[in-house]
Short mmCIF file of C-alpha atoms in Angstrom, two decimals:
data_model
loop_
_atom_site.label_atom_id
_atom_site.label_comp_id
_atom_site.label_asym_id
_atom_site.label_seq_id
_atom_site.Cartn_x
_atom_site.Cartn_y
_atom_site.Cartn_z
CA MET A 1 -12.41 24.16 -15.05
CA ASN A 2 -13.23 27.85 -14.58
CA ALA A 3 -9.49 28.66 -14.75
CA GLY A 4 -9.24 26.78 -17.96
CA TYR A 5 -12.17 28.66 -19.59
CA SER A 6 -10.92 31.99 -18.43
CA MET A 7 -7.58 31.25 -19.95
CA ALA A 8 -9.36 30.40 -23.25
CA GLY A 9 -11.13 33.64 -23.17
CA THR A 10 -7.86 35.53 -22.82
CA SER A 11 -6.24 33.78 -25.65
CA ASN A 12 -9.17 34.51 -28.03
CA ALA A 13 -9.17 38.17 -27.03
CA GLY A 14 -5.47 38.31 -27.90
CA GLY A 15 -5.48 37.16 -31.45
CA GLY A 16 -8.66 35.58 -32.87
CA GLY A 17 -7.18 32.40 -34.44
CA GLY A 18 -5.49 31.23 -31.23
CA GLY A 19 -1.94 31.23 -32.65
CA ALA A 20 0.90 31.85 -30.20
CA GLY A 21 2.47 34.60 -32.43
CA ASN A 22 -0.75 36.64 -32.61
CA SER A 23 -1.06 36.56 -28.82
CA ASN A 24 2.54 37.60 -28.36
CA SER A 25 2.09 40.55 -30.75
CA ASN A 26 -0.75 41.87 -28.71
CA GLY A 27 1.22 41.51 -25.51
CA SER A 28 -1.02 38.83 -23.87
CA PRO A 29 0.72 38.30 -20.51
CA ILE A 30 0.12 34.52 -20.32
CA THR A 31 2.01 33.71 -23.55
CA ASN A 32 5.03 35.59 -22.36
CA ILE A 33 5.48 33.31 -19.25
CA ALA A 34 8.43 30.96 -19.50
CA GLN A 35 7.50 27.31 -20.23
CA ASP A 36 9.00 26.02 -16.99
CA HIS A 37 6.75 28.51 -15.05
CA ILE A 38 3.70 27.47 -16.93
CA ILE A 39 4.42 23.82 -16.17
CA THR A 40 4.72 24.77 -12.48
CA ILE A 41 1.27 26.46 -12.66
CA LEU A 42 -0.27 23.53 -14.43
CA LEU A 43 0.87 21.11 -11.76
CA LEU A 44 -1.24 22.99 -9.28
CA LEU A 45 -4.36 22.27 -11.24
CA PRO A 46 -6.62 19.25 -11.52
CA ILE A 47 -6.52 17.13 -14.67
CA ASP A 48 -9.67 18.63 -16.12
CA SER A 49 -8.33 22.18 -15.84
CA ILE A 50 -5.07 21.10 -17.47
CA LEU A 51 -6.80 19.61 -20.45
CA SER A 52 -8.99 22.72 -20.72
CA PHE A 53 -5.81 24.82 -20.76
CA ALA A 54 -4.81 22.95 -24.03
CA MET A 55 -7.70 24.67 -25.80
CA THR A 56 -6.21 28.13 -25.48
CA CYS A 57 -3.65 28.10 -28.27
CA LYS A 58 -1.39 25.80 -30.41
CA ARG A 59 1.56 26.42 -28.14
CA PHE A 60 -0.17 25.41 -24.91
CA ARG A 61 -1.80 22.47 -26.66
CA ALA A 62 1.63 21.09 -27.56
CA LEU A 63 2.81 21.71 -24.06
CA VAL A 64 -0.21 20.09 -22.33
CA PHE A 65 0.13 16.89 -24.54
CA SER A 66 3.89 16.55 -24.02
CA ASP A 67 5.33 13.51 -22.33
CA SER A 68 7.51 15.74 -20.16
CA LEU A 69 4.50 17.43 -18.64
CA TRP A 70 2.69 14.08 -18.10
CA GLU A 71 5.73 12.57 -16.46
CA SER A 72 5.62 15.39 -14.00
CA ILE A 73 1.85 14.82 -13.49
CA CYS A 74 2.45 11.06 -12.80
CA ARG A 75 5.16 12.04 -10.38
CA ARG A 76 2.77 14.41 -8.65
CA ASP A 77 -0.14 12.06 -8.44
CA TRP A 78 1.65 8.67 -8.07
CA GLY A 79 4.78 9.72 -6.13
CA PRO A 80 8.33 9.82 -7.25
CA LYS A 81 9.23 6.31 -6.13
CA SER A 82 6.69 4.75 -8.53
CA VAL A 83 7.81 6.93 -11.44
CA ASP A 84 11.45 6.34 -10.93
CA ALA A 85 10.87 2.55 -10.61
CA LEU A 86 8.87 2.55 -13.88
CA LYS A 87 11.65 4.47 -15.60
CA SER A 88 14.30 2.18 -14.28
CA SER A 89 12.42 -0.87 -15.49
CA ASN A 90 11.83 0.79 -18.87
CA LEU A 91 15.56 1.38 -19.41
CA HIS A 92 16.18 -2.27 -18.66
CA SER A 93 13.73 -3.10 -21.59
CA GLN A 94 15.63 -0.60 -23.84
CA GLN A 95 12.62 1.62 -24.56
CA GLN A 96 13.57 5.30 -24.82
CA GLN A 97 10.52 7.09 -23.50
CA LEU A 98 7.44 5.93 -21.69
CA PRO A 99 4.14 7.14 -23.09
CA TRP A 100 3.21 8.92 -19.81
CA MET A 101 -0.09 10.42 -20.96
CA ARG A 102 -1.38 7.12 -22.19
CA LEU A 103 0.02 5.45 -19.12
CA TYR A 104 -1.83 7.81 -16.85
CA LYS A 105 -5.05 7.23 -18.76
CA GLN A 106 -4.67 3.49 -18.50
CA VAL A 107 -4.01 3.57 -14.79
CA SER A 108 -7.00 5.86 -14.04
CA ARG A 109 -9.37 3.57 -16.05
CA LEU A 110 -7.96 0.29 -14.73
CA GLU A 111 -10.68 -2.16 -13.78
CA SER A 112 -8.86 -5.56 -13.47
CA VAL A 113 -5.81 -7.33 -12.32
CA SER A 114 -4.07 -10.47 -13.51
CA CYS A 115 -3.05 -13.26 -11.09
CA ILE A 116 0.01 -15.51 -11.86
CA ASN A 117 1.02 -18.47 -9.73
CA LEU A 118 4.64 -18.31 -8.58
CA THR A 119 4.67 -21.45 -6.57
CA TYR A 120 5.98 -24.56 -8.39
CA THR A 121 6.01 -28.12 -6.90
CA ASP A 122 9.54 -29.12 -7.60
CA GLY A 123 11.21 -31.63 -5.33
CA GLU A 124 14.50 -29.79 -5.54
CA LEU A 125 13.15 -26.51 -4.43
CA VAL A 126 13.21 -25.51 -0.80
CA LEU A 127 10.07 -23.58 0.15
CA PRO A 128 8.91 -21.71 3.30
CA ARG A 129 6.40 -23.67 5.44
CA PRO A 130 2.71 -22.66 5.06
CA ARG A 131 1.85 -19.92 7.57
CA ALA A 132 -0.39 -17.02 8.45
CA SER A 133 -0.03 -13.69 10.32
CA HIS A 134 3.59 -13.45 9.22
CA SER A 135 5.30 -10.40 7.53
CA LEU A 136 6.22 -9.97 3.85
CA ASN A 137 8.17 -7.00 2.51
CA PHE A 138 9.85 -5.84 -0.73
CA VAL A 139 13.18 -4.21 0.18
CA SER A 140 16.54 -3.89 -1.62
CA ASP A 141 15.03 -5.71 -4.68
CA CYS A 142 14.13 -8.70 -2.51
CA LEU A 143 11.09 -10.34 -0.90
CA VAL A 144 11.65 -10.89 2.85
CA LEU A 145 9.45 -13.23 4.67
CA PHE A 146 9.57 -13.63 8.50
CA GLY A 147 7.80 -15.59 11.18
CA GLY A 148 4.03 -16.20 11.40
CA GLY A 149 1.85 -18.95 12.95
CA CYS A 150 1.72 -22.52 11.58
CA GLU A 151 -0.13 -25.86 12.10
CA GLY A 152 -0.71 -26.69 15.72
CA GLY A 153 -0.76 -23.01 16.95
CA ARG A 154 3.03 -22.73 16.89
CA HIS A 155 5.04 -19.66 16.03
CA LEU A 156 7.83 -19.58 13.50
CA ASP A 157 11.20 -17.80 13.76
CA ASP A 158 12.59 -18.37 10.17
CA THR A 159 13.54 -15.71 7.71
CA TRP A 160 13.32 -16.23 3.94
CA VAL A 161 14.54 -14.10 1.07
CA SER A 162 13.94 -14.14 -2.63
CA TYR A 163 15.72 -11.87 -5.18
CA ILE A 164 13.31 -10.12 -7.51
CA GLY A 165 15.58 -7.58 -9.15
CA LYS A 166 14.43 -4.58 -11.20
CA ASP A 167 12.04 -6.57 -13.35
CA PHE A 168 9.46 -9.11 -12.28
CA GLN A 169 10.13 -12.84 -12.75
CA LYS A 170 7.58 -15.71 -13.11
CA MET A 171 9.70 -18.15 -11.17
CA LEU A 172 11.29 -17.17 -7.84
CA GLN A 173 13.76 -19.10 -5.69
CA TRP A 174 13.49 -18.87 -1.86
CA GLN A 175 16.60 -18.86 0.25
CA LYS A 176 16.51 -19.46 3.96
CA VAL A 177 18.53 -17.02 6.03
CA ASN A 178 19.96 -18.21 9.37
CA SER A 179 19.66 -15.00 11.34
CA GLY A 180 18.54 -16.52 14.68
CA ILE A 181 16.72 -13.43 15.78
CA PRO A 182 14.17 -11.89 16.34
CA SER A 183 12.50 -14.56 18.49
CA GLY A 184 9.55 -16.52 16.92
CA ARG A 185 6.29 -14.66 16.66
CA PHE A 186 3.07 -14.12 14.69
CA GLY A 187 0.78 -11.07 14.42
CA HIS A 188 3.75 -8.76 14.35
CA THR A 189 4.29 -5.87 11.86
CA CYS A 190 7.19 -5.18 9.74
CA VAL A 191 7.62 -2.01 7.60
CA VAL A 192 10.15 -0.75 5.09
CA MET A 193 12.27 2.36 5.82
CA GLY A 194 14.71 3.09 2.99
CA ASP A 195 16.85 -0.02 2.67
CA CYS A 196 15.92 -1.40 6.15
CA LEU A 197 13.13 -3.28 7.69
CA VAL A 198 11.52 -2.25 11.10
CA LEU A 199 9.74 -4.99 13.06
CA PHE A 200 7.49 -4.49 16.09
CA GLY A 201 5.59 -6.66 18.52
CA GLY A 202 3.75 -9.88 17.97
CA ILE A 203 2.71 -12.92 19.98
CA ASN A 204 4.41 -16.21 20.63
CA ASP A 205 2.87 -19.69 20.99
CA HIS A 206 2.81 -19.16 24.82
CA GLY A 207 0.43 -16.18 24.30
CA ASP A 208 3.11 -13.71 25.36
CA ARG A 209 2.66 -10.25 23.76
CA GLN A 210 5.77 -8.32 22.77
CA ASN A 211 6.67 -4.64 22.14
CA ASP A 212 10.37 -4.86 21.05
CA ILE A 213 11.73 -3.17 17.89
CA TRP A 214 14.12 -4.77 15.55
CA VAL A 215 15.89 -3.28 12.47
CA GLY A 216 16.84 -5.69 9.60
CA GLN A 217 19.33 -4.90 6.86
CA VAL A 218 19.36 -6.94 3.64
CA THR A 219 22.73 -7.24 1.74
CA CYS A 220 23.49 -8.94 -1.52
CA HIS A 221 27.01 -10.41 -1.72
CA GLU A 222 28.66 -11.77 -4.93
CA THR A 223 30.10 -14.77 -2.99
CA LEU A 224 27.81 -15.10 0.07
CA GLY A 225 24.54 -14.44 -1.72
CA ILE A 226 21.84 -12.62 0.22
CA THR A 227 22.25 -11.99 3.94
CA LEU A 228 19.86 -10.41 6.48
CA SER A 229 21.15 -9.12 9.78
CA TRP A 230 18.75 -8.08 12.66
CA ARG A 231 19.58 -5.89 15.63
CA LEU A 232 17.54 -4.68 18.50
CA LEU A 233 16.68 -0.99 18.43
CA ASP A 234 17.44 1.17 21.40
CA VAL A 235 14.30 3.07 22.52
CA GLN A 236 13.58 5.00 25.74
CA SER A 237 11.42 3.82 28.57
CA VAL A 238 8.20 5.24 26.98
CA ALA A 239 6.74 2.67 24.68
CA PRO A 240 3.36 1.21 23.61
CA ALA A 241 1.96 -1.78 25.56
CA PRO A 242 2.90 -5.21 24.20
CA ARG A 243 0.50 -6.44 21.54
CA GLY A 244 -0.10 -8.45 18.43
CA ALA A 245 -2.58 -8.39 15.44
CA HIS A 246 -2.05 -4.63 15.35
CA ALA A 247 -1.46 -2.47 12.22
CA ALA A 248 1.57 -0.33 11.13
CA CYS A 249 3.00 1.66 8.33
CA SER A 250 6.08 3.73 7.62
CA ILE A 251 6.04 7.44 6.89
CA ASP A 252 8.75 9.24 4.82
CA ASP A 253 11.35 6.63 5.85
CA ARG A 254 11.74 8.19 9.31
CA LEU A 255 8.47 7.42 11.15
CA MET A 256 6.61 4.30 11.95
CA LEU A 257 2.82 4.53 12.98
CA ILE A 258 1.09 1.73 14.87
CA HIS A 259 -2.56 1.39 15.92
CA GLY A 260 -4.62 -1.06 17.95
CA GLY A 261 -4.08 -4.79 18.24
CA ILE A 262 -4.68 -7.45 20.88
CA GLY A 263 -2.82 -6.66 24.18
CA LEU A 264 -2.64 -8.38 27.52
CA ASN A 265 -5.51 -10.58 28.61
CA GLY A 266 -6.80 -10.55 25.00
CA LEU A 267 -8.04 -6.91 25.34
CA ARG A 268 -8.35 -5.17 21.98
CA LEU A 269 -6.63 -1.66 21.92
CA GLY A 270 -7.44 1.57 20.19
CA ASP A 271 -4.33 3.56 20.84
CA THR A 272 -2.08 5.29 18.18
CA TRP A 273 1.66 5.64 18.54
CA VAL A 274 4.43 7.03 16.32
CA LEU A 275 8.06 5.99 16.51
CA GLU A 276 10.58 8.54 15.26
CA LEU A 277 13.92 7.00 14.31
CA SER A 278 17.32 8.63 14.10
CA GLU A 279 19.00 9.07 10.71
CA ASN A 280 21.20 5.96 11.22
CA LEU A 281 18.34 3.93 12.64
CA CYS A 282 20.31 3.29 15.83
CA TYR A 283 17.70 4.60 18.25
CA GLY A 284 14.15 5.71 18.29
CA VAL A 285 11.63 7.71 20.42
CA TRP A 286 7.93 6.66 20.90
CA ARG A 287 5.20 9.16 21.48
CA GLU A 288 1.39 8.54 21.72
CA ILE A 289 -1.03 10.48 19.40
CA LEU A 290 -4.04 11.38 21.48
CA THR A 291 -6.94 12.65 19.33
CA TYR A 292 -10.65 12.84 19.61
CA PRO A 293 -12.48 11.31 17.84
CA SER A 294 -10.21 8.35 17.06
CA PRO A 295 -10.77 4.88 15.60
CA PRO A 296 -12.45 2.47 17.98
CA ALA A 297 -10.44 -0.41 19.39
CA ARG A 298 -9.75 -3.20 16.89
CA SER A 299 -7.39 -5.96 15.58
CA GLY A 300 -6.62 -7.50 12.26
CA HIS A 301 -7.05 -4.15 10.46
CA THR A 302 -4.68 -2.32 8.05
CA LEU A 303 -2.75 1.01 8.16
CA THR A 304 -1.35 2.20 4.80
CA CYS A 305 0.56 5.34 3.85
CA ILE A 306 -0.55 7.01 0.64
CA GLY A 307 1.21 10.02 -0.98
CA GLY A 308 3.97 9.92 1.61
CA THR A 309 2.06 11.48 4.52
CA ARG A 310 -1.63 10.34 4.43
CA ILE A 311 -2.47 7.42 6.58
CA VAL A 312 -5.52 5.26 5.83
CA LEU A 313 -7.03 2.84 8.33
CA PHE A 314 -9.57 0.21 7.25
CA GLY A 315 -11.53 -2.59 8.70
CA GLY A 316 -10.65 -5.13 11.47
CA ARG A 317 -12.45 -6.87 14.25
CA GLY A 318 -13.87 -4.64 16.98
CA LEU A 319 -14.35 -4.93 20.78
CA GLY A 320 -17.58 -6.87 20.32
CA TYR A 321 -15.94 -9.14 17.70
CA GLU A 322 -17.87 -7.45 14.96
CA VAL A 323 -16.09 -7.08 11.65
CA LEU A 324 -15.73 -3.45 10.57
CA ASN A 325 -15.73 -1.51 7.34
CA ASP A 326 -14.98 1.97 8.54
CA VAL A 327 -12.36 4.17 6.87
CA TRP A 328 -10.22 6.68 8.91
CA ILE A 329 -7.61 9.11 7.66
CA LEU A 330 -4.66 10.74 9.56
CA ASP A 331 -2.73 13.55 7.77
CA MET A 332 0.81 13.65 9.25
CA PRO A 333 1.94 17.08 8.06
CA GLU A 334 -0.99 18.72 9.91
CA THR A 335 0.21 20.77 12.86
CA CYS A 336 -2.75 19.46 14.87
CA LEU A 337 -2.92 15.67 14.26
CA LYS A 338 -6.42 14.30 14.18
CA TRP A 339 -8.15 11.18 12.91
CA VAL A 340 -11.06 11.89 10.55
CA GLN A 341 -13.60 9.21 9.66
CA ILE A 342 -14.87 9.11 6.06
CA PRO A 343 -18.55 8.26 6.42
CA TYR A 344 -20.25 6.00 3.71
CA GLU A 345 -23.14 3.66 3.56
CA LEU A 346 -22.66 0.16 2.01
CA PRO A 347 -26.01 0.33 0.08
CA ASN A 348 -24.51 3.32 -1.94
CA ILE A 349 -21.53 1.22 -2.94
CA PRO A 350 -22.02 -1.16 -5.91
CA GLU A 351 -21.46 -4.65 -4.41
CA GLY A 352 -20.54 -2.88 -1.24
CA VAL A 353 -22.15 -5.59 1.05
CA SER A 354 -18.94 -7.58 0.90
CA LEU A 355 -16.62 -4.67 2.12
CA PRO A 356 -16.50 -5.41 5.91
CA ARG A 357 -13.48 -7.55 6.53
CA VAL A 358 -10.63 -8.60 9.00
CA GLY A 359 -7.39 -10.16 8.20
CA HIS A 360 -7.19 -8.56 4.74
CA SER A 361 -4.26 -6.77 3.00
CA ALA A 362 -4.23 -3.18 1.89
CA THR A 363 -1.25 -2.25 -0.39
CA PRO A 364 -0.46 1.01 -2.26
CA ILE A 365 -0.45 0.47 -5.89
CA LEU A 366 0.47 2.51 -9.00
CA GLY A 367 -1.87 5.49 -9.32
CA GLY A 368 -1.75 6.55 -5.65
CA ARG A 369 -4.60 4.11 -4.68
CA LEU A 370 -5.05 1.29 -2.22
CA LEU A 371 -5.60 -2.34 -3.29
CA ILE A 372 -7.57 -4.31 -0.67
CA TYR A 373 -7.53 -8.12 -1.09
CA GLY A 374 -9.08 -11.03 0.83
CA GLY A 375 -9.83 -11.25 4.54
CA GLU A 376 -12.86 -12.72 6.26
CA ASP A 377 -16.33 -11.49 7.46
CA SER A 378 -18.10 -11.92 10.72
CA TYR A 379 -18.99 -15.62 9.89
CA ARG A 380 -15.32 -16.34 9.07
CA HIS A 381 -16.13 -16.73 5.31
CA ARG A 382 -12.85 -16.00 3.53
CA LYS A 383 -12.75 -13.76 0.51
CA ASP A 384 -10.93 -13.69 -2.77
CA ASP A 385 -12.06 -10.18 -4.01
CA PHE A 386 -10.04 -7.11 -4.97
CA TRP A 387 -11.21 -3.59 -4.05
CA VAL A 388 -9.56 -0.32 -4.81
CA LEU A 389 -9.96 2.56 -2.37
CA ASP A 390 -9.11 5.94 -4.01
CA ILE A 391 -8.77 8.60 -1.38
CA SER A 392 -7.61 11.25 -3.93
CA ALA A 393 -11.41 11.59 -4.50
CA ILE A 394 -11.45 13.28 -1.06
CA PRO A 395 -9.85 16.74 -1.46
CA SER A 396 -9.02 17.35 2.30
CA ILE A 397 -9.62 15.61 5.62
CA ASN A 398 -10.64 19.08 6.90
CA VAL A 399 -13.80 18.95 4.81
CA GLN A 400 -16.89 18.56 6.94
CA PRO A 401 -18.34 15.04 7.17
CA THR A 402 -21.64 16.17 5.89
CA THR A 403 -19.96 17.30 2.76
CA LEU A 404 -18.05 14.05 2.35
CA ASN A 405 -21.13 11.88 2.68
CA SER A 406 -22.27 12.18 -1.00
CA ARG A 407 -22.93 9.37 -3.45
CA GLY A 408 -21.00 11.13 -6.24
CA LEU A 409 -17.88 11.11 -4.01
CA LEU A 410 -18.39 7.57 -2.92
CA ALA A 411 -18.79 6.29 -6.44
CA LYS A 412 -15.18 7.44 -7.12
CA MET A 413 -13.83 6.29 -3.75
CA TRP A 414 -14.68 2.58 -4.09
CA LYS A 415 -14.24 0.35 -7.03
CA ARG A 416 -14.24 -3.40 -7.24
CA PHE A 417 -11.63 -4.94 -9.61
CA GLN A 418 -12.06 -8.13 -11.60
CA ALA A 419 -9.27 -10.67 -11.36
CA ILE A 420 -8.22 -12.77 -14.47
CA GLY A 421 -5.76 -15.57 -14.97
CA TYR A 422 -4.80 -17.78 -12.08
CA LYS A 423 -7.47 -18.19 -9.37
CA PRO A 424 -5.96 -18.49 -5.82
CA ASN A 425 -7.94 -19.76 -2.86
CA SER A 426 -10.00 -17.33 -0.80
CA ARG A 427 -7.81 -16.37 2.22
CA SER A 428 -7.37 -14.28 5.35
CA PHE A 429 -4.36 -13.24 7.49
CA HIS A 430 -2.13 -13.50 4.46
CA ARG A 431 0.45 -10.85 3.62
CA ALA A 432 0.99 -8.72 0.48
CA CYS A 433 3.58 -6.18 -0.62
CA ALA A 434 4.28 -4.30 -3.88
CA ASP A 435 7.46 -3.57 -5.85
CA PRO A 436 8.59 0.11 -5.79
CA SER A 437 6.59 0.83 -8.97
CA GLY A 438 3.25 -0.34 -7.39
CA ARG A 439 2.64 -2.32 -10.49
CA TYR A 440 3.34 -5.87 -9.16
CA LEU A 441 1.89 -7.16 -5.94
CA TYR A 442 3.25 -10.28 -4.23
CA VAL A 443 0.83 -12.31 -1.95
CA PHE A 444 1.98 -15.15 0.34
CA GLY A 445 0.29 -17.52 2.73
CA GLY A 446 -2.70 -17.11 5.01
CA MET A 447 -5.66 -19.09 6.19
CA ILE A 448 -7.70 -20.93 3.61
CA ASP A 449 -10.67 -23.24 3.91
CA GLY A 450 -9.77 -26.93 4.34
CA PHE A 451 -11.46 -30.28 4.35
CA LEU A 452 -13.28 -31.20 7.60
CA GLN A 453 -11.12 -34.35 8.19
CA PRO A 454 -10.00 -35.85 10.37
CA VAL A 455 -13.04 -35.59 12.63
CA GLY A 456 -12.67 -32.71 15.02
CA SER A 457 -10.54 -30.60 12.65
CA SER A 458 -11.41 -26.91 12.48
CA GLY A 459 -11.48 -27.08 8.70
CA LEU A 460 -8.67 -24.42 8.58
CA THR A 461 -5.59 -24.82 6.53
CA PHE A 462 -2.40 -22.76 6.49
CA ASP A 463 -1.29 -21.86 2.95
CA GLY A 464 2.25 -21.72 1.57
CA GLU A 465 1.44 -20.41 -1.88
CA LEU A 466 3.03 -17.30 -3.42
CA PHE A 467 1.30 -15.58 -6.30
CA LEU A 468 1.63 -12.34 -8.28
CA VAL A 469 -1.05 -9.72 -8.83
CA GLU A 470 -0.25 -7.63 -11.85
CA LEU A 471 -1.86 -4.34 -13.07
CA VAL A 472 -2.04 -5.04 -16.78
CA LEU A 473 -0.66 -2.07 -18.68
CA GLN A 474 0.27 -1.65 -22.37
CA LEU A 475 3.77 -0.02 -22.07
#
């Protein structure tokens, strides 16, 4: 803001009425800067300062409110993948130019999502079995579903794909792919790296933990339809201990980070490992990240990459089986990697008492934020709520914790979203993934509350529902 007001003072000193011509005649240095250079400077400033800059003169006002500048701001704050995906979808709908400033405003003020049921009971449709602790990813314009646990405590080894395309559809058709590998498992992780999937670990129905790495490639053929081929990745002898119910995310399409999980003898783990893959994804090298402090041991938590390099860890179940609500951040570009906890107190968050959870999903959405859905609490009560975690409110992980622990900051960091439209069952250990734009979120499966019959039943039901969560925007 100070930068904006000082610019306004310079402009007034140059010509009274604020016109660009008057400023140029007096040789005001700022008005002589090329437009491309001004845009570069503006992109270094926060939004408030950019808007203040518009008050300096007519020329700068036109520049600040131009769609070209706001497209660059969206690209800066949301990431290039989201912006390019929105533009691609927009070309498909034959609109010429997206209203980037209005779109940015809508996203920043968003307070609700719309749920749409994508599961239709049609006898001719072949659908995946109900399951939980599976994997669900959006890659190569397709949803890919693999594995998970099902009724009777058994693992699944099936792979399903559904073509989405560049635009979302309200009715999807699943296709089973006979890949045969990897072996059946649940509690594994699977992340997207470019056009490939990278799968790690998991548990089979014998209780065996695994630490193998598989790379999956989705291909769309005109005659064969959609195929998916898996291959075992070659890694050196150094590797994380076998585990399941851990968390993982990909970073810059070259690194995969994992944390925690349940290891041998049911022991919960608190270690952090990063896998660096070769350019052709033919081999990889593991290394452990040793930092102090670091997140305590846990399982059923989430790791999510925001902004390309910032990793957010949230929730899970701790060593004492307590359900957690702590937030940790790891910034990968830093030369000295370290986990930093973001302290907050639940009483300071509106409706924050429902935040602690395990078996939830945490997905990056449009706007560079994290959408947290579902999960269960310490009493195994399943949830159907949506929370947004906005870590852009935190300027740097190097800020002292005492500075971060402020009510003003926390009010911006957490927000509960309202859900409209279709009302899905409360669930945990489901899976969710977003399309490249971050506007559409797909949710499949999980554990839901069932009827307590027959006698002796746990009352738990595996769900086979697929539904869409949409950020409602007026494009």
